[in-house]
Short mmCIF file of C-alpha atoms in Angstrom, two decimals:
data_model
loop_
_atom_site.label_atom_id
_atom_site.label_comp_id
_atom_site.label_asym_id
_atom_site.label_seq_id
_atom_site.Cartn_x
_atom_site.Cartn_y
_atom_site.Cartn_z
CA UNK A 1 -0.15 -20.61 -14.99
CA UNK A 2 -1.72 -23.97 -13.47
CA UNK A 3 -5.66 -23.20 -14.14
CA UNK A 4 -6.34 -26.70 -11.61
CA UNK A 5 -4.70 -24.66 -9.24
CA UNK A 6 -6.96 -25.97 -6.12
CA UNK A 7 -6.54 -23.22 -3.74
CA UNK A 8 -8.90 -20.65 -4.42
CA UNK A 9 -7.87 -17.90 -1.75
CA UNK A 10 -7.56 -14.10 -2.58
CA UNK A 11 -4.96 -12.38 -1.02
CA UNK A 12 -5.53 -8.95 -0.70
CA UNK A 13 -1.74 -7.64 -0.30
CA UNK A 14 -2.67 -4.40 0.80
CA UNK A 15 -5.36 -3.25 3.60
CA UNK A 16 -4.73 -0.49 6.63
CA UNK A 17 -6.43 -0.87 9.68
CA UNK A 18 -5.11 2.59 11.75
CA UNK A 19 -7.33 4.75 13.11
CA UNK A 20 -6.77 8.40 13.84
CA UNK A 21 -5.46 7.28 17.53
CA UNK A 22 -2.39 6.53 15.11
CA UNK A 23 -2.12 10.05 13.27
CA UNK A 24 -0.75 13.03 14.68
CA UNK A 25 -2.98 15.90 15.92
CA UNK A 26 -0.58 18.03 14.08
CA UNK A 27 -0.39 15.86 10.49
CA UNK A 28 -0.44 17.50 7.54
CA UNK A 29 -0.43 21.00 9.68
CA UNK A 30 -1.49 22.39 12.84
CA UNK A 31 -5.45 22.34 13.41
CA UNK A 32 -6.49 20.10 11.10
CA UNK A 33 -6.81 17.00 13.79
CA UNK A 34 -9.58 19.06 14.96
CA UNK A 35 -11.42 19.21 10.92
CA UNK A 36 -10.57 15.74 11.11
CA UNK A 37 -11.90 14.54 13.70
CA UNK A 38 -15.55 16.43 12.82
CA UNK A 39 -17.05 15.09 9.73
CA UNK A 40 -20.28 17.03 10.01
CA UNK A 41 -17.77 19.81 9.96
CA UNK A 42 -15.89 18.81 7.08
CA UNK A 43 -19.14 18.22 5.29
CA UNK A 44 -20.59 21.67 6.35
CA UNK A 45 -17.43 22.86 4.62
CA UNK A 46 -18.19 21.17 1.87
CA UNK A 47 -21.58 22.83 1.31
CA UNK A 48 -20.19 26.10 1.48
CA UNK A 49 -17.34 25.10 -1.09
CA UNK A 50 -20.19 24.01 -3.72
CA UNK A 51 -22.89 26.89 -2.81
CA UNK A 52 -19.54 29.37 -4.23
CA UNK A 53 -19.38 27.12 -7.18
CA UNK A 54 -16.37 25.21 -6.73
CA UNK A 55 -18.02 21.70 -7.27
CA UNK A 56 -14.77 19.80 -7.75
CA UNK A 57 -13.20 20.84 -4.71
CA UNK A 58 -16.80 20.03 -3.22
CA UNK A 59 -16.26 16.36 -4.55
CA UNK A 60 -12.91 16.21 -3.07
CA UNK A 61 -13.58 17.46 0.10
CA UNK A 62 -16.50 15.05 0.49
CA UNK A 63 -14.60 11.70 -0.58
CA UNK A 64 -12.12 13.41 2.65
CA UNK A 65 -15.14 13.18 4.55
CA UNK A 66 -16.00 9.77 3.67
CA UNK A 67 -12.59 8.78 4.80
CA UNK A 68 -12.11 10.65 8.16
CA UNK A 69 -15.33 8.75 9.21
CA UNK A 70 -13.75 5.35 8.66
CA UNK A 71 -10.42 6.73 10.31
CA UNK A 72 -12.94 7.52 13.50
CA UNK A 73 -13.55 3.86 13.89
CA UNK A 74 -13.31 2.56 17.43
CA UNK A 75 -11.18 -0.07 16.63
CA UNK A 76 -9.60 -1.68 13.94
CA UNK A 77 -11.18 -4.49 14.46
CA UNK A 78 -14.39 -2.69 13.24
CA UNK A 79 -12.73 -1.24 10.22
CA UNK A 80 -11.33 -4.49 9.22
CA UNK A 81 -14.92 -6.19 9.84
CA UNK A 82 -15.80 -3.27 7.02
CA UNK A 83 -13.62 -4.72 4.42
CA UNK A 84 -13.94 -8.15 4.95
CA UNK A 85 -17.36 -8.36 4.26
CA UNK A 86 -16.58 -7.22 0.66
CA UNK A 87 -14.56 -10.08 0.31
CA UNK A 88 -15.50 -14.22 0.12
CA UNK A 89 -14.99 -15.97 3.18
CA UNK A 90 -11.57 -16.94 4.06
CA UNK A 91 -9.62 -13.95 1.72
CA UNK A 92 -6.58 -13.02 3.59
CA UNK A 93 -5.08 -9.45 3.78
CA UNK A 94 -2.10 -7.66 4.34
CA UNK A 95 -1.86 -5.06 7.37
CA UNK A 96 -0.05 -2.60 6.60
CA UNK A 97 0.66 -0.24 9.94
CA UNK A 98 2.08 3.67 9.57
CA UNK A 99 4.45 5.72 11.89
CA UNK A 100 3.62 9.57 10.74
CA UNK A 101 4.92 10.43 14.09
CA UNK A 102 8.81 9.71 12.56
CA UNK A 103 8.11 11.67 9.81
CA UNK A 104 8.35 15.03 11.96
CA UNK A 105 5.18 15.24 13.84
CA UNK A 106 3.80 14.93 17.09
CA UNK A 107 3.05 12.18 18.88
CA UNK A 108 0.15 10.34 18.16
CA UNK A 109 -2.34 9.16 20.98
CA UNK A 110 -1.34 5.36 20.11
CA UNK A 111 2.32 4.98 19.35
CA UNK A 112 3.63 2.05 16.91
CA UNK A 113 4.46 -0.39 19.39
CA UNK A 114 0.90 -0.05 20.32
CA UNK A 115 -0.52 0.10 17.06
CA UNK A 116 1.39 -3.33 16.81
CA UNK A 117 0.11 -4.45 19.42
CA UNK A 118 -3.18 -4.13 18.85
CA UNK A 119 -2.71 -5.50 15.29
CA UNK A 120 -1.60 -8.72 16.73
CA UNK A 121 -4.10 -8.82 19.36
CA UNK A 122 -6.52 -9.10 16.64
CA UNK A 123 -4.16 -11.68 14.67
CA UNK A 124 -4.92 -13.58 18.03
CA UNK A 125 -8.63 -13.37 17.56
CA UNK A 126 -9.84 -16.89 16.82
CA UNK A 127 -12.39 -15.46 13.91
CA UNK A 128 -9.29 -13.59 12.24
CA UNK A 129 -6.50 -15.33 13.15
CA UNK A 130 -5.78 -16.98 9.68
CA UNK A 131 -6.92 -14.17 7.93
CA UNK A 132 -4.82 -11.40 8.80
CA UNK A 133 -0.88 -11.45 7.70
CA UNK A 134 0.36 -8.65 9.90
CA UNK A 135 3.78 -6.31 8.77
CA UNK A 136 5.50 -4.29 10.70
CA UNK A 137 6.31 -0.85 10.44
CA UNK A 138 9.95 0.31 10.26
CA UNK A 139 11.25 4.38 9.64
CA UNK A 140 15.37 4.67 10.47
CA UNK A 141 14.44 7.82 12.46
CA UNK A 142 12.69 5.76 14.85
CA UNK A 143 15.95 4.80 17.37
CA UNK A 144 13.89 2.09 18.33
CA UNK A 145 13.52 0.53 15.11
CA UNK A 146 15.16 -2.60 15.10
CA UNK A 147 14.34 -3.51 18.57
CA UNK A 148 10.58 -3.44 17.61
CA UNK A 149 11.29 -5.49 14.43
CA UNK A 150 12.21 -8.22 16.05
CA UNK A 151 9.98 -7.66 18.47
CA UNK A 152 7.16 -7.75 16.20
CA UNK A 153 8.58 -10.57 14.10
CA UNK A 154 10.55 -13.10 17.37
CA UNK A 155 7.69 -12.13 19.77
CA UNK A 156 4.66 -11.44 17.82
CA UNK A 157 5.07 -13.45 14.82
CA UNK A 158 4.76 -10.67 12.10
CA UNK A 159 5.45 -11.98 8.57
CA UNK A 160 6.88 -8.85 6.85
CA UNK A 161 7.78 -5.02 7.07
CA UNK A 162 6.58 -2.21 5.74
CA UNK A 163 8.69 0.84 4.37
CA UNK A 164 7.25 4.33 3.53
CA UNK A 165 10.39 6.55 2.31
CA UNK A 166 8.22 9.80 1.68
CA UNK A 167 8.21 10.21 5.72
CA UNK A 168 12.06 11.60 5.20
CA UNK A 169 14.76 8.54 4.50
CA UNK A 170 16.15 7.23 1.46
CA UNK A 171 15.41 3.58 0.52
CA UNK A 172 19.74 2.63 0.56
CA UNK A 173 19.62 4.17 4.25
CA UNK A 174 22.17 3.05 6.41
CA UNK A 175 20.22 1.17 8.67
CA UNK A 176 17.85 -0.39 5.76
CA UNK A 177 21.02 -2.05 4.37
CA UNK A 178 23.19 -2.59 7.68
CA UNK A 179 20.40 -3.92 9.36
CA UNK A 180 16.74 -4.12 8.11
CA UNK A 181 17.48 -5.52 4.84
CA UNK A 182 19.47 -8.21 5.92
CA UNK A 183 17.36 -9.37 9.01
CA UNK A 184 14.88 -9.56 6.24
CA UNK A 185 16.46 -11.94 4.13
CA UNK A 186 17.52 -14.14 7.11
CA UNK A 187 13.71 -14.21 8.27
CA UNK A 188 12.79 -14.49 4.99
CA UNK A 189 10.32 -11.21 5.27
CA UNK A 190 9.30 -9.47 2.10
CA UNK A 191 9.21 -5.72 2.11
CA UNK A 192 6.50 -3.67 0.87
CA UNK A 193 7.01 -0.05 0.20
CA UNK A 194 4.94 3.20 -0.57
CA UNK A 195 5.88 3.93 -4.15
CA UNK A 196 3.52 6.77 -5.66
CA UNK A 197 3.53 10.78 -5.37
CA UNK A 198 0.92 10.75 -3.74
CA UNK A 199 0.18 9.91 -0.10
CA UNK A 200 1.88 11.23 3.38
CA UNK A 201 4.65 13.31 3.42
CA UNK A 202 7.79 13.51 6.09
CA UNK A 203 7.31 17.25 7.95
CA UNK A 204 10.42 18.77 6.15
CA UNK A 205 10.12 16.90 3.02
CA UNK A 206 7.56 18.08 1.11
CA UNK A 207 7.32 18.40 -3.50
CA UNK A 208 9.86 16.84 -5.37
CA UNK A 209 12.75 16.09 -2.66
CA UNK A 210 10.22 14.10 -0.85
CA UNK A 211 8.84 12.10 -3.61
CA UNK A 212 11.72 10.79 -5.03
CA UNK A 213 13.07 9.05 -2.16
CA UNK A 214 9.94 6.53 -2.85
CA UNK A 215 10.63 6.33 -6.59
CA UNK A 216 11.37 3.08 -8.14
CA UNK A 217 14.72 4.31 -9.43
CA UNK A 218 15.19 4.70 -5.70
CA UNK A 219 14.67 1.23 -5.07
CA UNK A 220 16.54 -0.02 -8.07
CA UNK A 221 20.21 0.07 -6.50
CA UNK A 222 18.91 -1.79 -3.10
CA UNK A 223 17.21 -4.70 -5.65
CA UNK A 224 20.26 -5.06 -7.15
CA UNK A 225 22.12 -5.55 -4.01
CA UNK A 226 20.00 -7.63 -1.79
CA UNK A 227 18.64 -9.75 -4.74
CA UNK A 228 16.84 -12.17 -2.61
CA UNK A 229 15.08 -9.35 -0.73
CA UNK A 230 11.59 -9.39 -2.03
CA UNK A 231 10.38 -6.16 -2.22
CA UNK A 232 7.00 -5.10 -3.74
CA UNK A 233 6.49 -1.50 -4.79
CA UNK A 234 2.83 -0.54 -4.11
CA UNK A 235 0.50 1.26 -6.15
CA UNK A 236 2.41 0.78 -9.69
CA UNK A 237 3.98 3.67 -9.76
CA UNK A 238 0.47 5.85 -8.37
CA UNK A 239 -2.34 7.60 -9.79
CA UNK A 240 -0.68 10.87 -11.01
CA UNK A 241 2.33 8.91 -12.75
CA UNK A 242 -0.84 6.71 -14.43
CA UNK A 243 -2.20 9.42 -15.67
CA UNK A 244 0.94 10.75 -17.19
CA UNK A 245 1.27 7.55 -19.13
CA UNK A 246 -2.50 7.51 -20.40
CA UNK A 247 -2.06 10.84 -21.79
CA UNK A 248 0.95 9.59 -23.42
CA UNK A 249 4.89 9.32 -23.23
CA UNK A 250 7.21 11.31 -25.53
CA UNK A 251 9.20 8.64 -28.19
CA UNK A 252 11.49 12.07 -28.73
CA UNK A 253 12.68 12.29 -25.02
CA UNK A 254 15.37 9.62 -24.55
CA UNK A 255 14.44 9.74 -20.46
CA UNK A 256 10.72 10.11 -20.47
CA UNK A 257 10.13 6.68 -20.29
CA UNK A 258 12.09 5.78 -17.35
CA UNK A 259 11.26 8.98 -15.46
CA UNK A 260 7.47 7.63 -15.79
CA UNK A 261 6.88 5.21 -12.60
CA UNK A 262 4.42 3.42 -14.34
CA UNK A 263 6.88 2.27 -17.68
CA UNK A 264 9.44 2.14 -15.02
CA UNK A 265 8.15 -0.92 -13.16
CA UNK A 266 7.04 -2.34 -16.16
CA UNK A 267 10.77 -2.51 -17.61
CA UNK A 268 12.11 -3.16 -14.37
CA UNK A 269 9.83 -6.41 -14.12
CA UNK A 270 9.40 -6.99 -17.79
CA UNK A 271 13.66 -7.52 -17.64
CA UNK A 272 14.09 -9.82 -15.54
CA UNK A 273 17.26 -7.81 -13.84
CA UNK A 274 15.26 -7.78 -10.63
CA UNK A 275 14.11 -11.11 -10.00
CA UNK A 276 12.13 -10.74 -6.41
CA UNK A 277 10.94 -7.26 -7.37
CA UNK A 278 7.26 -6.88 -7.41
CA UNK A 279 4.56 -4.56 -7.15
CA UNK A 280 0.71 -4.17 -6.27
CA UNK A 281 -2.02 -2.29 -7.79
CA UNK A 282 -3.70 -0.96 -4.71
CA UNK A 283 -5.77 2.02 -5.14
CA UNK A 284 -4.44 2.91 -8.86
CA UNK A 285 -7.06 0.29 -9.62
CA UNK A 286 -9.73 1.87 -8.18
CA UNK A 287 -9.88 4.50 -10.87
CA UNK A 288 -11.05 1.23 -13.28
CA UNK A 289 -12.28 2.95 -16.36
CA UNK A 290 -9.20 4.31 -17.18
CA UNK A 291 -6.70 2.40 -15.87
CA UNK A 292 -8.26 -0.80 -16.61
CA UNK A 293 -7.32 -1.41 -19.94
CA UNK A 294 -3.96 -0.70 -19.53
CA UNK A 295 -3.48 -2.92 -16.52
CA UNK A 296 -5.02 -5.58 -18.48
CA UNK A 297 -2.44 -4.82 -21.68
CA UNK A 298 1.00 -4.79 -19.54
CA UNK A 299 -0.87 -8.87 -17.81
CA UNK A 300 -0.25 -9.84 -21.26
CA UNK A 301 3.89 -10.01 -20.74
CA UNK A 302 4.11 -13.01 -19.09
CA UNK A 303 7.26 -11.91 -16.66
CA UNK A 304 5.28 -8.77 -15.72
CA UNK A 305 2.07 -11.11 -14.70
CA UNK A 306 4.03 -13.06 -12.48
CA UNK A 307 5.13 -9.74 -10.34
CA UNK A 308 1.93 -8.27 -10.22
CA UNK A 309 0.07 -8.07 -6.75
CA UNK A 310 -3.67 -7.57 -5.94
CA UNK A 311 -4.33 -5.10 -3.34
CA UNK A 312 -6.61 -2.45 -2.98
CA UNK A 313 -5.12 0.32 -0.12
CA UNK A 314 -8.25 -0.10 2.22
CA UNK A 315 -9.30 2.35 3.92
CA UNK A 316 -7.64 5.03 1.82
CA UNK A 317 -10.30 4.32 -1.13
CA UNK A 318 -12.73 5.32 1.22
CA UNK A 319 -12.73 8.22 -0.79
CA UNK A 320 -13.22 6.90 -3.97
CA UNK A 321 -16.95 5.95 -4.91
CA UNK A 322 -16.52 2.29 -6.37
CA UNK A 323 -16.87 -0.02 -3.48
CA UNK A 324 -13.77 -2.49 -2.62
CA UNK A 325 -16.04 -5.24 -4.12
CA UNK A 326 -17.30 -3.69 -7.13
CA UNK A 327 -13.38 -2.84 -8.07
CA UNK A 328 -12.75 -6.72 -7.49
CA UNK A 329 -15.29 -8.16 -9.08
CA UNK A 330 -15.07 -5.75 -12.53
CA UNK A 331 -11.60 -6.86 -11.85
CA UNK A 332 -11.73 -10.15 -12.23
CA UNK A 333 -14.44 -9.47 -15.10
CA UNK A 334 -12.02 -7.77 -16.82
CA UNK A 335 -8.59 -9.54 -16.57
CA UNK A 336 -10.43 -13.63 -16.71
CA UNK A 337 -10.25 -16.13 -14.14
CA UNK A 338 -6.38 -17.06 -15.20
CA UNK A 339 -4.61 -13.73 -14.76
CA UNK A 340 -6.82 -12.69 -11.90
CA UNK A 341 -6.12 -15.85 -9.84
CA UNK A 342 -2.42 -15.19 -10.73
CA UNK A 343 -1.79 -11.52 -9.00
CA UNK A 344 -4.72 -12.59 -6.24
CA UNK A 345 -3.25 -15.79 -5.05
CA UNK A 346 -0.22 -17.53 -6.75
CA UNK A 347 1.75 -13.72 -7.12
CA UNK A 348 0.95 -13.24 -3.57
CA UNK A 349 1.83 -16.15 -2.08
CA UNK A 350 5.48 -16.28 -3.95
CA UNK A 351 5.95 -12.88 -2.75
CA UNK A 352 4.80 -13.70 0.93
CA UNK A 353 6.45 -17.10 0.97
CA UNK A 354 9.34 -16.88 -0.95
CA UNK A 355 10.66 -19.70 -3.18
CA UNK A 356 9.20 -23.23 -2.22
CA UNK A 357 11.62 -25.55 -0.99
CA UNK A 358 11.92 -29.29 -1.98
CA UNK A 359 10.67 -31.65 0.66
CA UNK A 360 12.47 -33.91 2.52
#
């Protein structure tokens, strides 16, 4: 790790700017666009919820809340002014776009190709235009897929793509590794997937089914066979699967420890089978006190600190109550200048850039 290092950007690999013009009406089930568009009403729900004693779900509902009010933003412009701010001048971020719409629903009010569109309008802003590192989004279902990739990538100048396997497709899908995969390679776009339990779900792929296709041991086989694809898998393995591993893994069950996301990763980067596989820590940070020390342990392995992302799932942790800039700066607190500046800027830009080629 080169402590002179002289650029001191933060790269925050994982931000969404979306706003409910991008969800379906109809997303997670019919009439709840109309809760979610009412946060007075969701709140009001929440009172009655804790006046019948059921304070947790109380806490729940009004972290929801919190969220659905961000998701109401005009623009993203104004949601991404909301993170920034929490940030030092001149931190980049990571876009990340999503297409529920593919996943079974109804249409949204925006489509992706506008959503795109008005992602890269906003790359074109001259206060944001070096800030912003726009991916697109791709789902197989989507018959236009391909044509919008390069669209997004030939026209608009998009530096990645985003994958998010939960909506209903396996990560070896035809298309991912007829097409996607290697039109990534050639434009030398990294791929960030959704890899947690938790999150959005495709309409007819719901529990267990619907989970798996976003595991890591998903992902394993297409690492293995596109090894120059560089493909982070966000959120460590997720929230539930880190909570599995605090409370402990059985030494007496010969598969517990790979079926764990978490120790999963952690093998998977820690031997060196997977050499442009990476992941980020967005949002499983957020819950710090727990998580922290652990985080802080695996940094120690020297090949897992060089795979290791920052990212924080913005807006999402709306409904968390640490701020993005209290996680960051405990963060950094917690981990020293050294290892944070290596998964906030030198991780980051290997994964975004790819391997630096000798100059002529």
């Amino acid at each position: 790790m080169n402590k002179k290092a002289t650029d001191q950007t933060i790269y925050n690999c994982h931000i969404h700017l979306f706003t409910f013009d991008n969800v379906p009406r109809n997303f997670p089930v019919p009439g709840i666009g109309f809760i979610r568009s009412r946060p007075k009403l969701i709140r009001f729900i929440r009172r009655v919820v804790k006046f019948f004693g059921g304070h947790e779900t109380a806490d729940q509902i009004e972290r929801l809340a919190r969220m659905a009010a961000e998701g109401r933003s005009a623009t993203p412009e104004r949601i991404f002014n909301n993170v920034a701010k929490q940030y030092p001048k001149g931190t980049k971020f990571v876009v990340l776009p999503m297409d529920i719409h593919s996943g079974g629903y109804g249409a949204p009010k925006q489509d992706l190709e506008g959503q795109h569109d008005a992602l890269w309008q906003l790359t074109q802003d001259g206060a944001y235009k070096d800030l912003l590192i726009p991916f697109a989004k791709v789902h197989p279902n989507n018959p236009n897929a391909m044509t919008e990739l390069r669209r997004c990538v030939e026209d608009k100048g998009f530096k990645g793509v985003k994958l998010y396997p939960r909506l209903g497709y396996a990560p070896t899908d035809d298309l991912l590794r007829n097409e996607v995969y290697p039109y990534c390679i050639k434009h030398n776009l990294p791929v960030l997937s959704h890899c947690s339990r938790g999150g959005v779900f495709g309409r007819y792929h719901r529990g267990e089914v619907g989970q798996m296709l976003g595991s890591p041991q998903a992902f394993f086989p297409v690492a293995k066979e596109f090894p120059e694809l560089r493909i982070c898998l966000a959120h460590f393995g997720g929230s539930q699967e880190w909570d599995d591993y605090v409370r402990g893994i059985n030494p007496f069950d010969a598969d517990a420890r790979k079926n764990n996301w978490v120790t999963a990763i952690y093998d998977a980067l820690k031997s060196g089978d997977y050499p442009n596989l990476y992941t980020d820590i967005s949002y499983t940070v957020f819950d710090f006190e727990e998580n922290m020390p652990f985080l802080s342990v695996f940094l120690e392995n020297e090949a897992v600190c060089k795979k290791v992302l920052f990212g924080s799932d913005y807006y999402m942790t709306k409904q968390e109550d640490l701020s993005e800039r209290a996680v960051s700066m405990r963060l950094r607190n917690a981990l020293g200048r050294e290892k944070f500046w290596q998964i906030a800027n030198a991780n980051p830009k290997a994964w975004l850039e790819g391997p630096s080629k000798p100059k002529t």
